PDB file of C-alpha atoms in Angstrom:
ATOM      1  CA  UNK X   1      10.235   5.273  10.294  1.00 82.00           C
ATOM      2  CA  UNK X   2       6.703   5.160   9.696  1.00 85.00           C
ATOM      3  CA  UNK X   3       5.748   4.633  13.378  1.00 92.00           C
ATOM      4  CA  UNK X   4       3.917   1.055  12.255  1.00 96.00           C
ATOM      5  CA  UNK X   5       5.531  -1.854  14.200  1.00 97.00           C
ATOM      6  CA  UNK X   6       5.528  -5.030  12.830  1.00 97.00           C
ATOM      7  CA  UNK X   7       6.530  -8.279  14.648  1.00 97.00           C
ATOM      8  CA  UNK X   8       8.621 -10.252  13.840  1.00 97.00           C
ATOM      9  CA  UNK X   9      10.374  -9.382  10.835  1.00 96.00           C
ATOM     10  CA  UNK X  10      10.792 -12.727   9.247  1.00 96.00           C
ATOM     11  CA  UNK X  11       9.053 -15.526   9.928  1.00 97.00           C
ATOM     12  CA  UNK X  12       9.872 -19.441   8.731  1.00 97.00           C
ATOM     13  CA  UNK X  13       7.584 -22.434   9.122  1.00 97.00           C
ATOM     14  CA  UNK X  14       5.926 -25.434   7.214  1.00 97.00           C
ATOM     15  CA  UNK X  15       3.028 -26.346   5.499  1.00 97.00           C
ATOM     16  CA  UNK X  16       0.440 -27.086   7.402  1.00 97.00           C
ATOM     17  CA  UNK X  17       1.036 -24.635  10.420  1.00 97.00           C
ATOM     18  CA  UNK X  18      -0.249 -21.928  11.631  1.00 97.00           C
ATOM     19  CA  UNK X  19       1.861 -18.211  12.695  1.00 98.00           C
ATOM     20  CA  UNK X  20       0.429 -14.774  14.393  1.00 98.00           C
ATOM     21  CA  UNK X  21       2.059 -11.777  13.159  1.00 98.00           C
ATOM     22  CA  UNK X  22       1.507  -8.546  15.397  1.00 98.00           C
ATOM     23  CA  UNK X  23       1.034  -4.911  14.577  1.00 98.00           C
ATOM     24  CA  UNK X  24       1.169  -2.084  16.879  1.00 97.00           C
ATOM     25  CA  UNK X  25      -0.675   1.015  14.584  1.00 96.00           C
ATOM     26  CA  UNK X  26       0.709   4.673  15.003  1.00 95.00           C
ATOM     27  CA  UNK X  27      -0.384   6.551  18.324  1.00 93.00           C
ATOM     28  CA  UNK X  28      -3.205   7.885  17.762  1.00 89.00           C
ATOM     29  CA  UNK X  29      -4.417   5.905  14.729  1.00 92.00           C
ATOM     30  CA  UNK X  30      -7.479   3.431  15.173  1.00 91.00           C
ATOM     31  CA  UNK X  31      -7.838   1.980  11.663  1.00 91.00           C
ATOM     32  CA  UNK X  32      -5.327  -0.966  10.997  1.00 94.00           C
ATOM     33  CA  UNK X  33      -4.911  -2.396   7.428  1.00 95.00           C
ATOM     34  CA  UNK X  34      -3.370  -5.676   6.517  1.00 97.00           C
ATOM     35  CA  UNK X  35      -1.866  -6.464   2.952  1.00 97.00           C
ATOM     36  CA  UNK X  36      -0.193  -9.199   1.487  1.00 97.00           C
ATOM     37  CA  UNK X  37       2.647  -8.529  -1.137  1.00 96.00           C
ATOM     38  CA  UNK X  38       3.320 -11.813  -3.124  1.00 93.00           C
ATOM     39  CA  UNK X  39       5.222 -12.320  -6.679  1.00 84.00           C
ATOM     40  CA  UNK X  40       1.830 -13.474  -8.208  1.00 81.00           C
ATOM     41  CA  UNK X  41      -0.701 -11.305  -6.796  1.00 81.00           C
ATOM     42  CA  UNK X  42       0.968  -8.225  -6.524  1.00 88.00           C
ATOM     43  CA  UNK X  43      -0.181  -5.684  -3.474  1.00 93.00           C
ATOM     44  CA  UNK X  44      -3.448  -7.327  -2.244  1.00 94.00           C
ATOM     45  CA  UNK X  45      -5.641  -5.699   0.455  1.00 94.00           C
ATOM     46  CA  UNK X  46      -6.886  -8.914   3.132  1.00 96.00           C
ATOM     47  CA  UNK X  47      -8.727  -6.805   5.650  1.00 95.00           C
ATOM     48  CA  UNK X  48      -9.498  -3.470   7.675  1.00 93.00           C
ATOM     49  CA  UNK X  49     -10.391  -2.830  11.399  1.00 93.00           C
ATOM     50  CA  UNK X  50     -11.241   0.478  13.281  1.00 91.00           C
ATOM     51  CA  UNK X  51     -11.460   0.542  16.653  1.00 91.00           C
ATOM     52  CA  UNK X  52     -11.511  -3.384  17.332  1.00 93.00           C
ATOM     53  CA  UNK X  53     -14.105  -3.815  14.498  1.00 92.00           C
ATOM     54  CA  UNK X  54     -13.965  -5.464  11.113  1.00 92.00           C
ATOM     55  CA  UNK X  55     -14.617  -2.607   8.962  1.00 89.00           C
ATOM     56  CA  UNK X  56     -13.815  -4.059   5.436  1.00 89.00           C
ATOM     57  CA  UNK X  57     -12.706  -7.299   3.611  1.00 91.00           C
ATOM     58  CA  UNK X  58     -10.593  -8.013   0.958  1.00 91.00           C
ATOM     59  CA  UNK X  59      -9.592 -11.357  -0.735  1.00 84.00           C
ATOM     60  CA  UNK X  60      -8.546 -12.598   2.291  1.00 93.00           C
ATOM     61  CA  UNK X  61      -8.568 -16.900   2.148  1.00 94.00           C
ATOM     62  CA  UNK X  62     -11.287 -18.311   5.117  1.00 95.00           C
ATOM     63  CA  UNK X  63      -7.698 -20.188   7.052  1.00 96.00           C
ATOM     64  CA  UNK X  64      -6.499 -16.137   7.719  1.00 97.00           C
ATOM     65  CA  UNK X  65      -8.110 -14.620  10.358  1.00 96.00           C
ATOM     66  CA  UNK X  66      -7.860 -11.000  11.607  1.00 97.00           C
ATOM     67  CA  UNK X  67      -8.370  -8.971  15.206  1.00 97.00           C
ATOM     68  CA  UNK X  68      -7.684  -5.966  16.477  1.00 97.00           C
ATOM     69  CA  UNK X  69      -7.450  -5.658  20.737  1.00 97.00           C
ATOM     70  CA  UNK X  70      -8.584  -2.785  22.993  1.00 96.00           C
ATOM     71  CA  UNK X  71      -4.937  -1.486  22.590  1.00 95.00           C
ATOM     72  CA  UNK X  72      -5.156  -1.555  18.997  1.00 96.00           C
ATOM     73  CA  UNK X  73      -2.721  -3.487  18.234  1.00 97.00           C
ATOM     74  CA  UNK X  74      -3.632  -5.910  15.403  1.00 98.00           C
ATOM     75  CA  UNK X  75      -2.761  -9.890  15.314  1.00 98.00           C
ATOM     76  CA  UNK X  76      -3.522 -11.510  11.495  1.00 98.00           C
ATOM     77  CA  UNK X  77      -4.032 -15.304  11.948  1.00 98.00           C
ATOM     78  CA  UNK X  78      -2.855 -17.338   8.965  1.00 98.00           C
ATOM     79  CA  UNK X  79      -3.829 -20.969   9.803  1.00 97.00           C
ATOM     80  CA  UNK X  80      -2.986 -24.428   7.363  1.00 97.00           C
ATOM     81  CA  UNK X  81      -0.448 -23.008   5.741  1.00 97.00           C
ATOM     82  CA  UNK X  82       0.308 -23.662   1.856  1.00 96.00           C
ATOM     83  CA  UNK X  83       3.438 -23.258   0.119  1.00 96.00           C
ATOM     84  CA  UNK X  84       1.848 -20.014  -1.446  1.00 94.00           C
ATOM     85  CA  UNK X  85       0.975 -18.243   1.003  1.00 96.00           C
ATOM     86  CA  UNK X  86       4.571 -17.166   1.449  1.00 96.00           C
ATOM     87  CA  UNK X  87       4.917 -13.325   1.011  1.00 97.00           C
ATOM     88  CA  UNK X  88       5.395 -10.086   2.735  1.00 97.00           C
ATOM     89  CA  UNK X  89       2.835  -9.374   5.118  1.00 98.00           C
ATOM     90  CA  UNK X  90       2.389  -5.468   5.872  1.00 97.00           C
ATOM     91  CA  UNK X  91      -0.103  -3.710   8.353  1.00 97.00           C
ATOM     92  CA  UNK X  92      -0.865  -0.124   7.786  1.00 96.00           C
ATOM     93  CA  UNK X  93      -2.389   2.089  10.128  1.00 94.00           C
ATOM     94  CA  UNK X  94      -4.646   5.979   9.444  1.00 90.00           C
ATOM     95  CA  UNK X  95      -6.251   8.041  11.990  1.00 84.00           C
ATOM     96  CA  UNK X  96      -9.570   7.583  10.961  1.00 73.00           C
ATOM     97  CA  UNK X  97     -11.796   5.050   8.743  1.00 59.00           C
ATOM     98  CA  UNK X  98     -12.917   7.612   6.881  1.00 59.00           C
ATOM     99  CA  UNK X  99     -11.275   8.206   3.182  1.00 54.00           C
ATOM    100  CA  UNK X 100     -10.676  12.084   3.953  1.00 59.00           C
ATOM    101  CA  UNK X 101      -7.788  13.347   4.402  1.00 62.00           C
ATOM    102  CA  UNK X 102      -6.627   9.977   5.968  1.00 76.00           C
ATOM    103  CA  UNK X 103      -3.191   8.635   4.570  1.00 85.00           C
ATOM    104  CA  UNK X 104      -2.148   4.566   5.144  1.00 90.00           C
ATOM    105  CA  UNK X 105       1.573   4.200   6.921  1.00 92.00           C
ATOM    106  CA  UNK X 106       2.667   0.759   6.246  1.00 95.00           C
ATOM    107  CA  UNK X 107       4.620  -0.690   8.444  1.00 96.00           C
ATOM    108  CA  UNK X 108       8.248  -2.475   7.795  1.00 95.00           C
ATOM    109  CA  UNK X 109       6.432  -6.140   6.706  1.00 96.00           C
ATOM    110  CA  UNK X 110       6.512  -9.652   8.029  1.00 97.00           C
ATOM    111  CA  UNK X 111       8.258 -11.603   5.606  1.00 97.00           C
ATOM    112  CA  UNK X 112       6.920 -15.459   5.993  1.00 97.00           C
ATOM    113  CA  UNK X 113       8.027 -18.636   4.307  1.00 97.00           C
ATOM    114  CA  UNK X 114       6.350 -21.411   4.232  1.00 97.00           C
ATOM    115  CA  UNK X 115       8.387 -24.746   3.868  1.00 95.00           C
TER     116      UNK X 115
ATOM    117  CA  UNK P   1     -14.453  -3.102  -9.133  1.00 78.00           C
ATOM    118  CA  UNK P   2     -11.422  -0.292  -9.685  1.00 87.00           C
ATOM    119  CA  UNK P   3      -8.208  -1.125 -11.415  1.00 93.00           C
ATOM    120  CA  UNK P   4      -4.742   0.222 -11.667  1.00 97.00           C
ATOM    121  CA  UNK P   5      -2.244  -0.685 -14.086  1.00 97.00           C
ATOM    122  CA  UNK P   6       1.306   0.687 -14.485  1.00 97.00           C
ATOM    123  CA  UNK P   7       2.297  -0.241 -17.904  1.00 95.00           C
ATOM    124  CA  UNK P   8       5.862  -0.093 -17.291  1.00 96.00           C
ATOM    125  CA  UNK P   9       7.600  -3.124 -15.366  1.00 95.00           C
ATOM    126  CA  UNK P  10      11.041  -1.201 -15.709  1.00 97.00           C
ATOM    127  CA  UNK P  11      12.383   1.998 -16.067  1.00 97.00           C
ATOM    128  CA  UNK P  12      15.769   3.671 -15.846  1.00 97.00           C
ATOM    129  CA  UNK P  13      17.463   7.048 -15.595  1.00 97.00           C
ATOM    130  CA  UNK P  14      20.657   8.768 -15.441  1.00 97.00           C
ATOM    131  CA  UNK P  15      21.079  11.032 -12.405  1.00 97.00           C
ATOM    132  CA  UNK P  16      20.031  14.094 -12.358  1.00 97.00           C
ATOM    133  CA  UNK P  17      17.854  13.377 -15.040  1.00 97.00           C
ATOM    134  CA  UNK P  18      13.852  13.281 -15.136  1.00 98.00           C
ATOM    135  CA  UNK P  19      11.524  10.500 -15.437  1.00 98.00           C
ATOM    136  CA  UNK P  20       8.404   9.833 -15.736  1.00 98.00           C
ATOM    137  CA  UNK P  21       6.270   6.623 -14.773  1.00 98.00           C
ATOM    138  CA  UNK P  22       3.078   5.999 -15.935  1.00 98.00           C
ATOM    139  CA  UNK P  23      -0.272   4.698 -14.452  1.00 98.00           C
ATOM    140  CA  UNK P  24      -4.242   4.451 -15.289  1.00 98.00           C
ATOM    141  CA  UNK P  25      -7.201   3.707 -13.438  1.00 97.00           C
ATOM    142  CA  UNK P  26     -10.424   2.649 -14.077  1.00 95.00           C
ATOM    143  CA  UNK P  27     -12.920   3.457 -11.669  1.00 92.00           C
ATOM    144  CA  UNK P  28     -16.727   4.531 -11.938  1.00 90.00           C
ATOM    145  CA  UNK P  29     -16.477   7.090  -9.010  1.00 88.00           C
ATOM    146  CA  UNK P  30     -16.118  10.579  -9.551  1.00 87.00           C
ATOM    147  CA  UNK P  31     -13.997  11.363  -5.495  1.00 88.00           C
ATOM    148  CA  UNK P  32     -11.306   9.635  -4.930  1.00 90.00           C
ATOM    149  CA  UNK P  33      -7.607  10.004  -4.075  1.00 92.00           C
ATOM    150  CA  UNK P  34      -4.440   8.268  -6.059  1.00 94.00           C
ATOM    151  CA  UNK P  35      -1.339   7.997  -4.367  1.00 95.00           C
ATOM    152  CA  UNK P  36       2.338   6.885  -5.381  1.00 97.00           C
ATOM    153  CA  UNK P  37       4.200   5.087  -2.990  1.00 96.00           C
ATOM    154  CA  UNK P  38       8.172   4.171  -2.937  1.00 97.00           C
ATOM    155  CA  UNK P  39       9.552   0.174  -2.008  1.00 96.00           C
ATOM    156  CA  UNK P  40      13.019   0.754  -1.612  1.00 95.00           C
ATOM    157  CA  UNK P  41      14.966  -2.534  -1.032  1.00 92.00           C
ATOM    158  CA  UNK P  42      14.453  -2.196   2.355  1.00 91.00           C
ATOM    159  CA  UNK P  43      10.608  -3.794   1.492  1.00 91.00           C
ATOM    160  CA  UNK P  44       9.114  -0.118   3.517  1.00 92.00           C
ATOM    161  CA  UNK P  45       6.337   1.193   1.828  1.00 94.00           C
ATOM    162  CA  UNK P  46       6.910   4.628   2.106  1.00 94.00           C
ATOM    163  CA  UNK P  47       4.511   7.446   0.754  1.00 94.00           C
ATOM    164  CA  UNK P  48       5.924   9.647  -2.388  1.00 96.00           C
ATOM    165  CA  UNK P  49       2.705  11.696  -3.112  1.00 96.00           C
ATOM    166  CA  UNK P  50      -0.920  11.899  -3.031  1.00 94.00           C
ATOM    167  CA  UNK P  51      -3.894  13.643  -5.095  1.00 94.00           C
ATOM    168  CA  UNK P  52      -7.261  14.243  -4.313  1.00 91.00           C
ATOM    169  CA  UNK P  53      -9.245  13.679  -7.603  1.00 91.00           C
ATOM    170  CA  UNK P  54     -11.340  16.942  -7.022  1.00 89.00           C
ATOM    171  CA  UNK P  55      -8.487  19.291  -6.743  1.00 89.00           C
ATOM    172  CA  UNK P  56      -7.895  20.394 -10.414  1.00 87.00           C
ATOM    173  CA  UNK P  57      -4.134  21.474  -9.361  1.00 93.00           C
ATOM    174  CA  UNK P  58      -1.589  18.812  -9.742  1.00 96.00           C
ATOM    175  CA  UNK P  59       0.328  17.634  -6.298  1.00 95.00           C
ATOM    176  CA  UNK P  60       4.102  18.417  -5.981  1.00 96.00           C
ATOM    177  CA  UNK P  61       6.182  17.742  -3.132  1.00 94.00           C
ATOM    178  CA  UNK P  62       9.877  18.753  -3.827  1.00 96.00           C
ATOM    179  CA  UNK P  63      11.399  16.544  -6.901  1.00 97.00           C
ATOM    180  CA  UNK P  64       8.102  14.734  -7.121  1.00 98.00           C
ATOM    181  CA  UNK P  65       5.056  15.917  -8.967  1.00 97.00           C
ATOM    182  CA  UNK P  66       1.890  14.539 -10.999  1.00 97.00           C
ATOM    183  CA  UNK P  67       0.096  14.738 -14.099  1.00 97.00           C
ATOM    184  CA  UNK P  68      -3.314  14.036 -12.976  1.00 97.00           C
ATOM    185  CA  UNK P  69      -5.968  13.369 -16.187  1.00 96.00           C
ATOM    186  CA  UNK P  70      -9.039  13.057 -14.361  1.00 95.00           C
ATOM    187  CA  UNK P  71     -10.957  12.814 -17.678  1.00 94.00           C
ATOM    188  CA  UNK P  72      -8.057  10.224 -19.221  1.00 96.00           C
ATOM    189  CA  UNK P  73      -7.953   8.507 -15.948  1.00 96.00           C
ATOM    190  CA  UNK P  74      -4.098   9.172 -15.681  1.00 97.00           C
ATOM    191  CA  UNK P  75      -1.830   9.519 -13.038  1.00 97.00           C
ATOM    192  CA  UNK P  76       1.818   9.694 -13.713  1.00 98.00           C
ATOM    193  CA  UNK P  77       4.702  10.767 -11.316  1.00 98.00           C
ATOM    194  CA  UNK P  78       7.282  12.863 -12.384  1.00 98.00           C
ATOM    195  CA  UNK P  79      10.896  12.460 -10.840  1.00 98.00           C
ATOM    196  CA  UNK P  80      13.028  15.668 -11.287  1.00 98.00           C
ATOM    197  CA  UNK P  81      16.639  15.562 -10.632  1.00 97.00           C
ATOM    198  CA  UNK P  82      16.912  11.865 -10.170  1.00 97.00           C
ATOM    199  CA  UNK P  83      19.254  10.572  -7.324  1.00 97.00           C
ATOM    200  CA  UNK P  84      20.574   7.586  -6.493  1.00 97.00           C
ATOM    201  CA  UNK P  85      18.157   6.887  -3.786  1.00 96.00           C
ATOM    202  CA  UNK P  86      15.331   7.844  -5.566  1.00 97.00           C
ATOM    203  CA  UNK P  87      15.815   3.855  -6.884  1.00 97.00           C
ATOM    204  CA  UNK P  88      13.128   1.718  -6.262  1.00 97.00           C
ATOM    205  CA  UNK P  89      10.030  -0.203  -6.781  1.00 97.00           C
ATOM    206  CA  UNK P  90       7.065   2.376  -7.156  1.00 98.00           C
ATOM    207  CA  UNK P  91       3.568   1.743  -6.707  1.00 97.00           C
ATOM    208  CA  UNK P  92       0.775   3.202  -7.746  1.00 98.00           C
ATOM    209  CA  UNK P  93      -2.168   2.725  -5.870  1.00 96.00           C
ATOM    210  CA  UNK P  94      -6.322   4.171  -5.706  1.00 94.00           C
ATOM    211  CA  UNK P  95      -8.614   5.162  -3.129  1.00 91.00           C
ATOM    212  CA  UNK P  96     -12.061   5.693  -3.206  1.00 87.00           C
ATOM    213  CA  UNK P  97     -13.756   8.703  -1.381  1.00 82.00           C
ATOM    214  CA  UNK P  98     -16.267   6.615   0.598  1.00 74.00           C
ATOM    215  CA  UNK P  99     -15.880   5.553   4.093  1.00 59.00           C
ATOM    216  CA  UNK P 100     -16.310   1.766   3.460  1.00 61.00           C
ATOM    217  CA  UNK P 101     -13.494   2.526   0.783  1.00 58.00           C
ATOM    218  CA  UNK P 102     -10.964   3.018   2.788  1.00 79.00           C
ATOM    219  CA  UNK P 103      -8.970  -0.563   1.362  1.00 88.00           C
ATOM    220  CA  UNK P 104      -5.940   0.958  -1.327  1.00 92.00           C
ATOM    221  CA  UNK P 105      -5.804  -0.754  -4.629  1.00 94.00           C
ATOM    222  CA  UNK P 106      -2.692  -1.057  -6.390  1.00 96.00           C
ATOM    223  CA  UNK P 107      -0.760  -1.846  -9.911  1.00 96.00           C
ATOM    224  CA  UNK P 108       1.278  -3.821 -10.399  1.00 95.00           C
ATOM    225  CA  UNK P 109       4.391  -1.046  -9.739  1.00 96.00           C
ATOM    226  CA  UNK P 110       7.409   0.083 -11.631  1.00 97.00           C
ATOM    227  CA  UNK P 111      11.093  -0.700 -11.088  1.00 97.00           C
ATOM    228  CA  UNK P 112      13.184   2.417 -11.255  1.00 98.00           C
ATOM    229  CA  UNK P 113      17.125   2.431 -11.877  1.00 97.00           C
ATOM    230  CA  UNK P 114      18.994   5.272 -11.828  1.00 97.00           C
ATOM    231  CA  UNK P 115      22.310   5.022 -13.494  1.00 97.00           C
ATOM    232  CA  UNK P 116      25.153   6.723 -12.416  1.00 95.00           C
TER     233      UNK P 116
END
């Protein structure tokens, strides 16, 4: 157990929708990661936060959006949905933003399919 | 933009065995770390082992170990005494050293049997 919550664990809807998935980061950690793990694209990095602010972006689409709370927790939008934007959805968290030291613990994934 | 590649889709091994899985970089920066990380069928991502690019030693941690070619821009993981739970999808993935770098890049991973 990483420490990384992820809510929920599987997640079913159709096109056109829209779904929140939730992260709670390790205590203590303030940077949250979210990546999406699909058959075609492989590990993908969508988008970083530290301490409630967009730190970094990856190839994230414009319908996903991203925040992180006061609490830390993390919500990742995903808005209009499309057949292919079914995948595993993971959050990671690390203490820091800084690429020290700092090691990424994923949490268990948000598997979603889109109908 | 760095890359990763892991040349080998699958691999097997008998257990108790050793095995080796391969993976290259490209990158332009001189710091960074590389990292191999385990998807069991459970889906967790769960870190194996991770090497700063400036330490010349290679990283161990119990059955696991690395070849790190800094100059060949290699990075291969090294599975001693294979057990059955050491089956999985691995992953290798890059990091650069600077603070807006914090995003990991990965290949496209390695499916490991191990045979009875």
């Amino acid at each position: 157990d990483s420490g990384v919550t992820q809510t929920p664990k599987h997640l079913i809807t159709a096109t056109g929708q829209r779904v929140t998935l939730r992260c709670s980061p390790r205590s203590g950690d303030l940077s949250v990661y979210w990546y999406q793990q699909s058959l075609d694209q492989g590990l993908q990095f969508l988008i970083q936060y530290y301490n409630g602010e967009e730190r970094a972006k990856g190839n994230i689409l414009e319908r996903f959006s991203a925040q992180q709370f006061p609490d830390l927790h993390s919500e990742l939008n995903l808005s209009s949905l499309e057949l292919g934007d079914s995948a595993l959805y993971f959050c990671a968290s690390s203490v820091t933003m800084q690429s020290g030291t700092d090691t990424q613990y994923f949490g268990p994934g948000t598997r979603l399919t889109v109908l | 933009a760095q890359t990763v590649t892991q040349s080998q889709p699958e691999m097997s091994v008998q257990e108790a065995e050793t095995v080796t899985l391969s993976c290259t970089y490209d990158t332009s920066e001189s710091d960074y770390y590389l990292f191999w990380y385990k998807q069991p069928p459970s889906r967790q991502m769960i870190l194996v082992i991770r090497q700063e690019a400036y330490k010349q030693q290679n990283a161990t941690e119990n059955r696991f170990s690395v070849n790190f070619q800094k100059a060949a821009k290699s990075f291969s993981l090294k599975i001693s005494d294979s057990q059955l739970g050491d089956a999985a999808m691995y992953f290798c993935a890059y990091r650069s050293a600077w603070t807006s770098g914090s995003r990991l890049t990965f290949g496209e991973g390695t499916q490991l049997t191990v045979n009875p």
